[in-house]
PDB file of C-alpha atoms in Angstrom:
ATOM      1  CA  MET N 868     137.132  30.200 158.483  1.00 39.00           C
ATOM      2  CA  VAL N 869     137.033  26.592 157.259  1.00 40.00           C
ATOM      3  CA  SER N 870     135.647  24.070 159.729  1.00 38.00           C
ATOM      4  CA  LEU N 871     137.908  21.259 160.920  1.00 39.00           C
ATOM      5  CA  VAL N 872     135.216  19.361 162.794  1.00 37.00           C
ATOM      6  CA  PHE N 873     135.554  16.314 160.555  1.00 39.00           C
ATOM      7  CA  PHE N 874     139.009  15.635 161.993  1.00 42.00           C
ATOM      8  CA  SER N 875     137.573  14.652 165.352  1.00 37.00           C
ATOM      9  CA  ILE N 876     135.954  11.497 163.974  1.00 34.00           C
ATOM     10  CA  ALA N 877     137.099   8.217 165.488  1.00 32.00           C
ATOM     11  CA  ILE N 878     139.530   5.965 163.643  1.00 35.00           C
ATOM     12  CA  ARG N 879     139.898   2.432 165.002  1.00 35.00           C
ATOM     13  CA  GLY N 880     138.440   3.626 168.281  1.00 34.00           C
ATOM     14  CA  GLU N 881     140.800   6.575 168.699  1.00 35.00           C
ATOM     15  CA  ASN N 882     140.401  10.253 167.900  1.00 37.00           C
ATOM     16  CA  TRP N 883     142.924  11.788 165.543  1.00 35.00           C
ATOM     17  CA  TYR N 884     143.956  14.414 168.075  1.00 33.00           C
ATOM     18  CA  ILE N 885     144.906  11.854 170.771  1.00 26.00           C
ATOM     19  CA  LEU N 886     146.714   9.234 168.696  1.00 30.00           C
ATOM     20  CA  ASP N 887     149.863   7.836 170.289  1.00 30.00           C
ATOM     21  CA  ASN N 888     153.215   7.194 168.617  1.00 32.00           C
ATOM     22  CA  CYS N 889     153.258  10.554 166.877  1.00 29.00           C
ATOM     23  CA  PHE N 890     156.258  11.627 164.842  1.00 30.00           C
ATOM     24  CA  GLU N 891     157.309  14.494 162.629  1.00 34.00           C
ATOM     25  CA  ILE N 892     157.489  14.180 158.857  1.00 33.00           C
ATOM     26  CA  ARG N 893     161.058  14.251 157.586  1.00 37.00           C
ATOM     27  CA  LYS N 894     161.499  16.098 154.316  1.00 40.00           C
ATOM     28  CA  GLY N 895     162.607  13.748 151.559  1.00 40.00           C
ATOM     29  CA  ASP N 896     161.684  10.631 153.554  1.00 45.00           C
ATOM     30  CA  ASN N 897     161.501   7.820 150.985  1.00 53.00           C
ATOM     31  CA  ARG N 898     158.775   6.065 152.955  1.00 73.00           C
ATOM     32  CA  MET N 899     156.270   8.781 152.194  1.00 90.00           C
ATOM     33  CA  LYS N 900     153.450   8.011 149.789  1.00 97.00           C
ATOM     34  CA  VAL N 901     152.996  11.134 147.657  1.00 98.00           C
ATOM     35  CA  ILE N 902     149.410  11.878 146.663  1.00 98.00           C
ATOM     36  CA  VAL N 903     148.143  14.850 144.664  1.00 97.00           C
ATOM     37  CA  LEU N 904     144.638  16.288 144.756  1.00 97.00           C
ATOM     38  CA  ASN N 905     143.338  19.155 142.665  1.00 93.00           C
ATOM     39  CA  GLY N 906     140.472  21.592 143.221  1.00 89.00           C
ATOM     40  CA  ASP N 907     139.300  24.981 144.401  1.00 88.00           C
ATOM     41  CA  CYS N 908     137.616  26.348 147.511  1.00 89.00           C
ATOM     42  CA  GLY N 909     134.182  25.455 146.159  1.00 87.00           C
ATOM     43  CA  TYR N 910     135.219  21.796 146.162  1.00 88.00           C
ATOM     44  CA  LEU N 911     136.601  21.810 149.689  1.00 93.00           C
ATOM     45  CA  ASN N 912     134.059  19.371 151.168  1.00 94.00           C
ATOM     46  CA  GLN N 913     134.968  16.750 148.586  1.00 94.00           C
ATOM     47  CA  ILE N 914     138.698  17.322 149.113  1.00 95.00           C
ATOM     48  CA  GLU N 915     138.276  16.877 152.868  1.00 95.00           C
ATOM     49  CA  THR N 916     136.323  13.652 152.341  1.00 96.00           C
ATOM     50  CA  THR N 917     139.027  12.228 150.079  1.00 96.00           C
ATOM     51  CA  ILE N 918     141.745  13.129 152.603  1.00 96.00           C
ATOM     52  CA  LYS N 919     139.767  11.518 155.396  1.00 94.00           C
ATOM     53  CA  SER N 920     139.370   8.298 153.389  1.00 96.00           C
ATOM     54  CA  ILE N 921     143.111   8.217 152.619  1.00 96.00           C
ATOM     55  CA  MET N 922     144.043   8.571 156.270  1.00 94.00           C
ATOM     56  CA  VAL N 923     141.662   5.868 157.516  1.00 93.00           C
ATOM     57  CA  HIS N 924     143.814   3.288 155.697  1.00 94.00           C
ATOM     58  CA  ASN N 925     147.263   4.885 155.364  1.00 94.00           C
ATOM     59  CA  ARG N 926     150.111   6.509 157.273  1.00 89.00           C
ATOM     60  CA  ASP N 927     153.354   8.106 156.022  1.00 92.00           C
ATOM     61  CA  VAL N 928     151.443  10.163 153.473  1.00 96.00           C
ATOM     62  CA  LYS N 929     152.300  13.494 151.890  1.00 97.00           C
ATOM     63  CA  ILE N 930     149.317  15.112 150.196  1.00 98.00           C
ATOM     64  CA  TYR N 931     149.677  18.024 147.794  1.00 98.00           C
ATOM     65  CA  VAL N 932     146.575  20.032 146.911  1.00 97.00           C
ATOM     66  CA  ILE N 933     146.863  21.976 143.661  1.00 94.00           C
ATOM     67  CA  ASN N 934     144.494  24.925 143.992  1.00 93.00           C
ATOM     68  CA  PRO N 935     143.964  28.595 143.080  1.00 90.00           C
ATOM     69  CA  ASP N 936     142.138  29.879 146.152  1.00 91.00           C
ATOM     70  CA  ILE N 937     142.010  27.600 149.213  1.00 94.00           C
ATOM     71  CA  PRO N 938     143.068  29.703 152.250  1.00 96.00           C
ATOM     72  CA  HIS N 939     146.550  28.814 153.476  1.00 95.00           C
ATOM     73  CA  GLU N 940     145.166  28.842 157.013  1.00 96.00           C
ATOM     74  CA  TRP N 941     143.240  25.680 156.137  1.00 96.00           C
ATOM     75  CA  PHE N 942     146.509  23.896 155.377  1.00 97.00           C
ATOM     76  CA  VAL N 943     148.202  25.152 158.555  1.00 96.00           C
ATOM     77  CA  ASN N 944     145.337  23.986 160.749  1.00 95.00           C
ATOM     78  CA  LEU N 945     145.030  20.661 158.973  1.00 95.00           C
ATOM     79  CA  ASN N 946     148.730  19.919 159.411  1.00 95.00           C
ATOM     80  CA  TYR N 947     148.348  20.270 163.172  1.00 93.00           C
ATOM     81  CA  TYR N 948     146.230  17.108 163.101  1.00 91.00           C
ATOM     82  CA  LEU N 949     147.779  15.260 160.167  1.00 92.00           C
ATOM     83  CA  LYS N 950     151.312  15.324 161.541  1.00 88.00           C
ATOM     84  CA  GLN N 951     150.075  13.407 164.565  1.00 88.00           C
ATOM     85  CA  VAL N 952     149.221  10.450 162.321  1.00 86.00           C
ATOM     86  CA  GLY N 953     152.295  10.521 160.074  1.00 83.00           C
ATOM     87  CA  ALA N 954     151.019  12.747 157.309  1.00 93.00           C
ATOM     88  CA  GLU N 955     151.477  16.187 155.809  1.00 96.00           C
ATOM     89  CA  ILE N 956     149.424  18.386 153.499  1.00 97.00           C
ATOM     90  CA  VAL N 957     151.064  20.925 151.185  1.00 97.00           C
ATOM     91  CA  ASP N 958     149.500  23.997 149.600  1.00 97.00           C
ATOM     92  CA  LYS N 959     150.388  24.216 145.889  1.00 95.00           C
ATOM     93  CA  LYS N 960     148.941  27.402 144.489  1.00 93.00           C
ATOM     94  CA  VAL N 961     148.433  27.776 140.746  1.00 89.00           C
ATOM     95  CA  ASP N 962     147.490  30.900 138.812  1.00 85.00           C
ATOM     96  CA  PRO N 963     144.007  30.190 137.359  1.00 77.00           C
ATOM     97  CA  GLU N 964     144.866  32.311 134.325  1.00 78.00           C
ATOM     98  CA  LEU N 965     147.397  29.646 133.368  1.00 78.00           C
ATOM     99  CA  LEU N 966     144.480  27.317 132.599  1.00 70.00           C
ATOM    100  CA  ASP N 967     142.009  29.853 131.202  1.00 68.00           C
ATOM    101  CA  GLN N 968     142.560  28.709 127.622  1.00 66.00           C
ATOM    102  CA  MET N 969     141.983  25.025 128.360  1.00 61.00           C
ATOM    103  CA  HIS N 970     138.910  23.390 126.840  1.00 54.00           C
ATOM    104  CA  ALA N 971     137.027  21.407 129.486  1.00 62.00           C
ATOM    105  CA  SER N 972     134.562  19.841 126.969  1.00 54.00           C
ATOM    106  CA  ARG N 973     131.683  19.771 129.478  1.00 58.00           C
ATOM    107  CA  ASN N 974     129.921  22.683 131.157  1.00 55.00           C
ATOM    108  CA  HIS N 975     129.992  21.169 134.628  1.00 51.00           C
ATOM    109  CA  ILE N 976     133.773  20.660 134.517  1.00 58.00           C
ATOM    110  CA  SER N 977     136.012  23.585 135.437  1.00 62.00           C
ATOM    111  CA  THR N 978     139.267  24.277 133.624  1.00 61.00           C
ATOM    112  CA  ALA N 979     140.833  23.794 137.075  1.00 66.00           C
ATOM    113  CA  ALA N 980     140.626  20.066 136.274  1.00 69.00           C
ATOM    114  CA  PHE N 981     143.636  20.607 134.010  1.00 74.00           C
ATOM    115  CA  GLY N 982     145.726  21.276 137.130  1.00 82.00           C
ATOM    116  CA  ARG N 983     146.823  17.628 137.117  1.00 87.00           C
ATOM    117  CA  ILE N 984     148.910  18.192 133.981  1.00 88.00           C
ATOM    118  CA  LEU N 985     150.997  20.741 135.926  1.00 92.00           C
ATOM    119  CA  ILE N 986     152.220  18.098 138.382  1.00 95.00           C
ATOM    120  CA  PRO N 987     155.761  17.819 136.900  1.00 95.00           C
ATOM    121  CA  LYS N 988     156.295  21.565 137.438  1.00 93.00           C
ATOM    122  CA  LEU N 989     154.783  21.683 140.918  1.00 94.00           C
ATOM    123  CA  ILE N 990     155.821  18.387 142.535  1.00 96.00           C
ATOM    124  CA  SER N 991     159.448  17.269 142.947  1.00 96.00           C
ATOM    125  CA  GLU N 992     158.931  13.611 143.932  1.00 97.00           C
ATOM    126  CA  ASP N 993     159.460  10.961 141.248  1.00 97.00           C
ATOM    127  CA  LYS N 994     156.382   8.777 141.872  1.00 97.00           C
ATOM    128  CA  VAL N 995     153.024  10.454 142.416  1.00 97.00           C
ATOM    129  CA  LEU N 996     149.488   9.136 142.822  1.00 98.00           C
ATOM    130  CA  TYR N 997     146.946  11.608 141.471  1.00 97.00           C
ATOM    131  CA  LEU N 998     143.365  11.294 142.724  1.00 97.00           C
ATOM    132  CA  ASP N 999     140.306  13.251 141.657  1.00 93.00           C
ATOM    133  CA  SER N1000     138.800  14.910 144.691  1.00 89.00           C
ATOM    134  CA  ASP N1001     135.639  12.802 144.553  1.00 88.00           C
ATOM    135  CA  ILE N1002     137.572   9.561 145.086  1.00 93.00           C
ATOM    136  CA  ILE N1003     137.055   7.469 148.218  1.00 95.00           C
ATOM    137  CA  VAL N1004     140.110   5.396 149.191  1.00 96.00           C
ATOM    138  CA  ASP N1005     139.031   2.134 150.817  1.00 94.00           C
ATOM    139  CA  ALA N1006     142.350   0.297 151.278  1.00 94.00           C
ATOM    140  CA  ASN N1007     146.028   0.658 152.050  1.00 95.00           C
ATOM    141  CA  LEU N1008     148.014   2.083 149.118  1.00 96.00           C
ATOM    142  CA  ASP N1009     151.406   0.446 149.730  1.00 95.00           C
ATOM    143  CA  ALA N1010     150.932  -2.040 146.865  1.00 94.00           C
ATOM    144  CA  VAL N1011     150.091   0.778 144.448  1.00 95.00           C
ATOM    145  CA  PHE N1012     153.281   2.670 145.290  1.00 96.00           C
ATOM    146  CA  ALA N1013     155.333  -0.535 144.915  1.00 96.00           C
ATOM    147  CA  ILE N1014     154.443  -0.784 141.194  1.00 95.00           C
ATOM    148  CA  ASP N1015     157.419  -0.665 138.811  1.00 96.00           C
ATOM    149  CA  PHE N1016     156.810   1.665 135.874  1.00 97.00           C
ATOM    150  CA  GLY N1017     159.110  -0.124 133.454  1.00 96.00           C
ATOM    151  CA  GLU N1018     158.760   1.876 130.236  1.00 95.00           C
ATOM    152  CA  ASN N1019     155.332   3.241 131.170  1.00 96.00           C
ATOM    153  CA  MET N1020     154.765   6.941 131.766  1.00 97.00           C
ATOM    154  CA  LEU N1021     151.760   6.272 133.987  1.00 97.00           C
ATOM    155  CA  TYR N1022     149.286   3.641 135.132  1.00 96.00           C
ATOM    156  CA  ALA N1023     145.513   4.056 134.901  1.00 94.00           C
ATOM    157  CA  VAL N1024     142.244   2.116 134.731  1.00 88.00           C
ATOM    158  CA  PRO N1025     140.313   1.846 131.439  1.00 84.00           C
ATOM    159  CA  ASP N1026     137.259   4.056 131.140  1.00 79.00           C
ATOM    160  CA  PHE N1027     134.013   2.173 130.688  1.00 67.00           C
ATOM    161  CA  TYR N1028     131.849   3.553 127.890  1.00 59.00           C
ATOM    162  CA  GLY N1029     130.377   0.175 127.004  1.00 54.00           C
ATOM    163  CA  PRO N1030     130.795  -3.601 127.463  1.00 56.00           C
ATOM    164  CA  HIS N1031     134.350  -4.917 127.699  1.00 62.00           C
ATOM    165  CA  LYS N1032     136.035  -8.297 127.529  1.00 64.00           C
ATOM    166  CA  PHE N1033     138.252  -9.317 130.437  1.00 61.00           C
ATOM    167  CA  ASP N1034     141.082 -11.827 130.675  1.00 59.00           C
ATOM    168  CA  GLU N1035     141.375 -14.393 133.469  1.00 60.00           C
ATOM    169  CA  GLN N1036     143.122 -11.887 135.789  1.00 61.00           C
ATOM    170  CA  GLY N1037     140.360  -9.320 135.378  1.00 59.00           C
ATOM    171  CA  TYR N1038     142.219  -6.978 133.011  1.00 59.00           C
ATOM    172  CA  VAL N1039     140.469  -5.439 130.029  1.00 64.00           C
ATOM    173  CA  ILE N1040     141.722  -6.974 126.787  1.00 67.00           C
ATOM    174  CA  ASP N1041     143.928  -4.365 125.100  1.00 60.00           C
ATOM    175  CA  ASP N1042     141.917  -3.967 121.907  1.00 56.00           C
ATOM    176  CA  GLU N1043     138.842  -3.233 124.023  1.00 53.00           C
ATOM    177  CA  ILE N1044     140.363  -0.151 125.681  1.00 61.00           C
ATOM    178  CA  GLY N1045     139.050   2.999 124.061  1.00 67.00           C
ATOM    179  CA  GLU N1046     140.396   5.419 126.644  1.00 83.00           C
ATOM    180  CA  TYR N1047     141.905   5.397 130.113  1.00 87.00           C
ATOM    181  CA  ASN N1048     140.152   7.209 132.952  1.00 88.00           C
ATOM    182  CA  THR N1049     142.307   9.996 134.404  1.00 90.00           C
ATOM    183  CA  GLY N1050     140.596  10.218 137.786  1.00 92.00           C
ATOM    184  CA  VAL N1051     143.243   7.928 139.294  1.00 95.00           C
ATOM    185  CA  LEU N1052     146.767   8.112 137.866  1.00 96.00           C
ATOM    186  CA  LEU N1053     150.018   6.643 139.119  1.00 98.00           C
ATOM    187  CA  ILE N1054     152.442   9.057 137.470  1.00 97.00           C
ATOM    188  CA  ASN N1055     156.066   8.471 136.534  1.00 98.00           C
ATOM    189  CA  ASN N1056     156.831  12.061 137.454  1.00 97.00           C
ATOM    190  CA  LYS N1057     160.561  11.679 136.855  1.00 97.00           C
ATOM    191  CA  ARG N1058     159.930  10.791 133.206  1.00 97.00           C
ATOM    192  CA  TRP N1059     157.284  13.491 132.809  1.00 96.00           C
ATOM    193  CA  ARG N1060     159.844  16.060 133.956  1.00 96.00           C
ATOM    194  CA  GLU N1061     162.599  14.631 131.766  1.00 96.00           C
ATOM    195  CA  GLU N1062     160.387  14.795 128.684  1.00 94.00           C
ATOM    196  CA  LYS N1063     159.117  18.296 129.597  1.00 94.00           C
ATOM    197  CA  VAL N1064     155.538  17.278 128.846  1.00 93.00           C
ATOM    198  CA  VAL N1065     153.712  20.154 130.551  1.00 90.00           C
ATOM    199  CA  ASP N1066     154.042  22.785 127.825  1.00 89.00           C
ATOM    200  CA  ARG N1067     152.964  20.298 125.154  1.00 90.00           C
ATOM    201  CA  LEU N1068     149.937  19.174 127.190  1.00 85.00           C
ATOM    202  CA  LEU N1069     148.921  22.787 127.814  1.00 85.00           C
ATOM    203  CA  GLU N1070     149.136  23.498 124.090  1.00 83.00           C
ATOM    204  CA  MET N1071     146.986  20.447 123.325  1.00 82.00           C
ATOM    205  CA  GLY N1072     144.455  21.618 125.922  1.00 77.00           C
ATOM    206  CA  LYS N1073     143.617  24.717 123.863  1.00 76.00           C
ATOM    207  CA  ASN N1074     141.927  22.554 121.228  1.00 71.00           C
ATOM    208  CA  ASP N1075     138.188  23.386 121.144  1.00 73.00           C
ATOM    209  CA  ASN N1076     137.412  19.945 119.728  1.00 69.00           C
ATOM    210  CA  LEU N1077     138.617  17.894 122.683  1.00 68.00           C
ATOM    211  CA  ALA N1078     136.124  15.096 123.302  1.00 63.00           C
ATOM    212  CA  ASN N1079     136.825  14.763 127.019  1.00 63.00           C
ATOM    213  CA  GLY N1080     139.001  17.621 128.233  1.00 66.00           C
ATOM    214  CA  ASP N1081     142.317  16.781 129.882  1.00 79.00           C
ATOM    215  CA  GLN N1082     141.500  13.063 129.778  1.00 82.00           C
ATOM    216  CA  THR N1083     141.630  13.225 125.988  1.00 85.00           C
ATOM    217  CA  ILE N1084     145.002  14.967 125.857  1.00 86.00           C
ATOM    218  CA  ILE N1085     146.591  12.618 128.414  1.00 90.00           C
ATOM    219  CA  ASN N1086     145.369   9.585 126.468  1.00 91.00           C
ATOM    220  CA  ASP N1087     146.481  11.010 123.129  1.00 90.00           C
ATOM    221  CA  TYR N1088     149.904  12.198 124.291  1.00 91.00           C
ATOM    222  CA  PHE N1089     150.844   9.043 126.206  1.00 94.00           C
ATOM    223  CA  LYS N1090     149.213   6.514 123.880  1.00 92.00           C
ATOM    224  CA  GLY N1091     151.120   3.215 124.011  1.00 92.00           C
ATOM    225  CA  ARG N1092     152.891   4.213 127.222  1.00 95.00           C
ATOM    226  CA  ILE N1093     150.031   3.797 129.727  1.00 93.00           C
ATOM    227  CA  GLY N1094     150.084   0.705 131.916  1.00 92.00           C
ATOM    228  CA  GLN N1095     146.731  -0.816 132.823  1.00 87.00           C
ATOM    229  CA  ARG N1096     145.643  -1.212 136.428  1.00 83.00           C
ATOM    230  CA  ASN N1097     143.138  -3.930 137.236  1.00 74.00           C
ATOM    231  CA  PRO N1098     139.695  -2.252 137.150  1.00 64.00           C
ATOM    232  CA  ARG N1099     138.308  -4.730 139.655  1.00 62.00           C
TER     233      ARG N1099
END
């Protein structure tokens, strides 16, 4: 049985299980910030840490966890506490065989990392924030969810393989961006569904010559349609 001890930590002087002003999540509530995590049971400690960091700074959050093997009991127990602070966690199971042919590029990276490219088929909401499960959220996310996509299919932060030049606002100058990091993605899920990108991304993921796994295919497929978030 998975331990839930971490949920008794104090937040702003109050314990999660005695917070006042509790309310139930309403399905389809437009106020909800939709966040997606991805991992397996072996990564559960990291997933729990990311969830905890999200909830320190945010309310009205719906968190999906794409996974092949996390016990559903974990989700049921977690929701008992999360719903008291205006949040919900949803179990999104995926068949690991669906990703068996993906090329992860590095030995320490599981093909489960490709679960993020399944988001359009698993998640119905139109705007989704994907976070790797080793991310620590240290601020409120309202401003992130207020971003207008325009013609962009997603927003991301440039990956830093070497020195970069920045403009006065702190953005990397466009011709300096070699690749965007896919650990944090604000996804235009409505457009991803409309363009039916999942099958194409899965096909690209079978390439044995991928330089950086799913990050490579996301950068290649959406090239020219990725908006830059300020890396600072």
